Amino acid sequence: MEENKKIIRCAIYTRKSSEEGLDLEFNSLQAQREACEAYINSQKHEGWRVIEKLYDDGGFSGGTLTRPALQELLKDCANGLVDIIVVYKIDRLTRSLMDFSKIVDVLNQKNTSFVSITQQFNTSTSMGRLTLNMLLSFAQFEREVTGERIRDKYAASKKKGMWMGGNPPMGYIRREKKIYPSEYAERVRQIFNKYIELKSIANVKYWLELNHLGSQNNRPLSAGNITLILKNRAYLGEVGHKGVWYKGEHQAIIDAETFAKAQEIMMDNSIVRKEYKPYKSLLSGKIFDDMGNYMSPSWSTGGNGKKYRYYISQAVIRHDNAKTGKITKISLAEVERFTDNWFTEFLRDKKEIIKHIAEFILDKQKNILDKLSKYSIDRQTERLLIKKVQVKEAEIIITLYKEQFDEFLLALYEDRTMKIIAPETLKEEISFTNAYRIGTTHRSARIIIGSAYNKTANKDKIMIAQILKSHKWTKELLDGKITIKGLIAREGVCERYIYRILNLALLPPLLTTAILEGRQPPDLTLQKLLSIKTHNWKEQEKLLGF
């Protein structure tokens, strides 16, 4: 039965504070070890076995944990090589309750127990664990009392104006536990004076960058850094503690009048921001990125004080990289102007509108088309008609509420105000895909096509003529009706020109169709088209912006 018992590996730890007597044939460490070995042997029936490795600290105080044998023992415990630590007395392991609690934390992580043979202290038993919890409670009490004393001393020192450690603010340097103005004190004064002059943190930041002025670590100062500098009362020669400021021992580098003026300007700017009413955006709640994430209206202020408005993906705001697509931000003005232009041209497209009024009699259809040709849609109506707008890499999809659009057309015919239908009751929708190129820089989209709806607005007659010519010549050559030399003689051009035109017949169908319909990028010219040397369709599309 004894052979089936689980082996419990017991490590004996011994310690002696002084080195006196360690050179004796039988010293204190050996005496401690023998006593521990005898105790372990008495527990053989429980499977206890002595680890032969010695953990002896001779000449080390119990007031510290920086003992080589103890550190080696704790390392072996962490590696799962020890089940029980056996000592002669608790004070051989440590004399500090706080240190003892740290050791116990390490032991608990690996389910390692602790036994003191002369004090009947054994954490492998319920009574031993109770005793341990009591000791740890006292250790916690000791830590809290010590912490309170430190905090009280810290607060008292601050009230006397003493600088209590930590990195000094920019413009100060620490020497002998005190802070003194440094060579960067003048730069702090410049920041305060420039802020009073420019009244804008962004403009101060721009001025600092323009003059290559950074922090005392030669790093650029961000808007946040500048704000903290302007709010820091330490520059008045004060020391703060929990929101209360006291007269400090260090010298002020900003006078009270300058500091007060800077705070007044910051307060005024804060009031302006609070009173600022968000721009009533056309597509708020209706615009989505290429991954289907809602895009929120936002704005930022440039270095010149101008506000830039845009829609930004919620995936970016939430830092959700898994759901972030290729379109993360788009200019609010551009996408709303795109939508305005789309509505204007869509409502004048008779072929498209007639699809939605086909059930009306001819006189009614003519009446609606005539009114639409003169109609100027407002943004309130646009918002009511739009269900959503999705911005993708190569297209913008505009989806309308079908029932609300039908009501719009009927109200126009009857010369009355359009009824507003509750969105939750609208079930049908109609979508329009506008395949126009969107330029992206760092996943911030810019619409670079002027027309939002008319797909024949950009037809290049010369380019189209050359493409048709290339297909005509290719067919003649394949049918054997003419040779290259015959083409040169007939057209009166050089051989190089003939081959350049023939290459146009090898363009990908997607590109050829787009050019014939006038949907090519605005920067695509015949010269650029003829300069393409590769016959790989994917490479051609990439080079030409498709």
PDB file of C-alpha atoms in Angstrom, residues 468-488 490-491 498 501-502 505:
ATOM      1  CA  LEU A 468     -13.136  51.101 -82.837  1.00  0.00           C
ATOM      2  CA  LYS A 469     -10.348  51.480 -85.409  1.00  0.00           C
ATOM      3  CA  SER A 470      -8.202  48.906 -83.563  1.00  0.00           C
ATOM      4  CA  HIS A 471     -11.009  46.339 -83.634  1.00  0.00           C
ATOM      5  CA  LYS A 472     -11.695  47.057 -87.353  1.00  0.00           C
ATOM      6  CA  TRP A 473      -8.021  46.581 -88.287  1.00  0.00           C
ATOM      7  CA  THR A 474      -7.746  43.421 -86.194  1.00  0.00           C
ATOM      8  CA  LYS A 475     -10.768  41.892 -87.955  1.00  0.00           C
ATOM      9  CA  GLU A 476      -9.331  42.777 -91.401  1.00  0.00           C
ATOM     10  CA  LEU A 477      -6.001  41.151 -90.508  1.00  0.00           C
ATOM     11  CA  LEU A 478      -7.649  37.999 -89.112  1.00  0.00           C
ATOM     12  CA  ASP A 479      -9.894  37.681 -92.191  1.00  0.00           C
ATOM     13  CA  GLY A 480      -6.831  37.989 -94.468  1.00  0.00           C
ATOM     14  CA  LYS A 481      -8.196  41.061 -96.218  1.00  0.00           C
ATOM     15  CA  ILE A 482      -5.068  43.099 -95.570  1.00  0.00           C
ATOM     16  CA  THR A 483      -1.505  42.847 -94.240  1.00  0.00           C
ATOM     17  CA  ILE A 484       0.495  45.132 -91.942  1.00  0.00           C
ATOM     18  CA  LYS A 485       2.298  46.575 -94.969  1.00  0.00           C
ATOM     19  CA  GLY A 486      -1.057  47.112 -96.651  1.00  0.00           C
ATOM     20  CA  LEU A 487      -2.318  48.982 -93.550  1.00  0.00           C
ATOM     21  CA  ILE A 488       0.804  51.185 -93.559  1.00  0.00           C
ATOM     22  CA  ARG A 490      -3.480  52.586 -96.895  1.00  0.00           C
ATOM     23  CA  GLU A 491      -3.385  54.690 -93.728  1.00  0.00           C
ATOM     24  CA  ILE A 498      -0.091  50.613 -86.516  1.00  0.00           C
ATOM     25  CA  ILE A 501      -3.395  51.150 -82.255  1.00  0.00           C
ATOM     26  CA  LEU A 502      -3.742  47.381 -82.646  1.00  0.00           C
ATOM     27  CA  ALA A 505      -7.996  45.724 -79.239  1.00  0.00           C
TER      28      ALA A 505
END
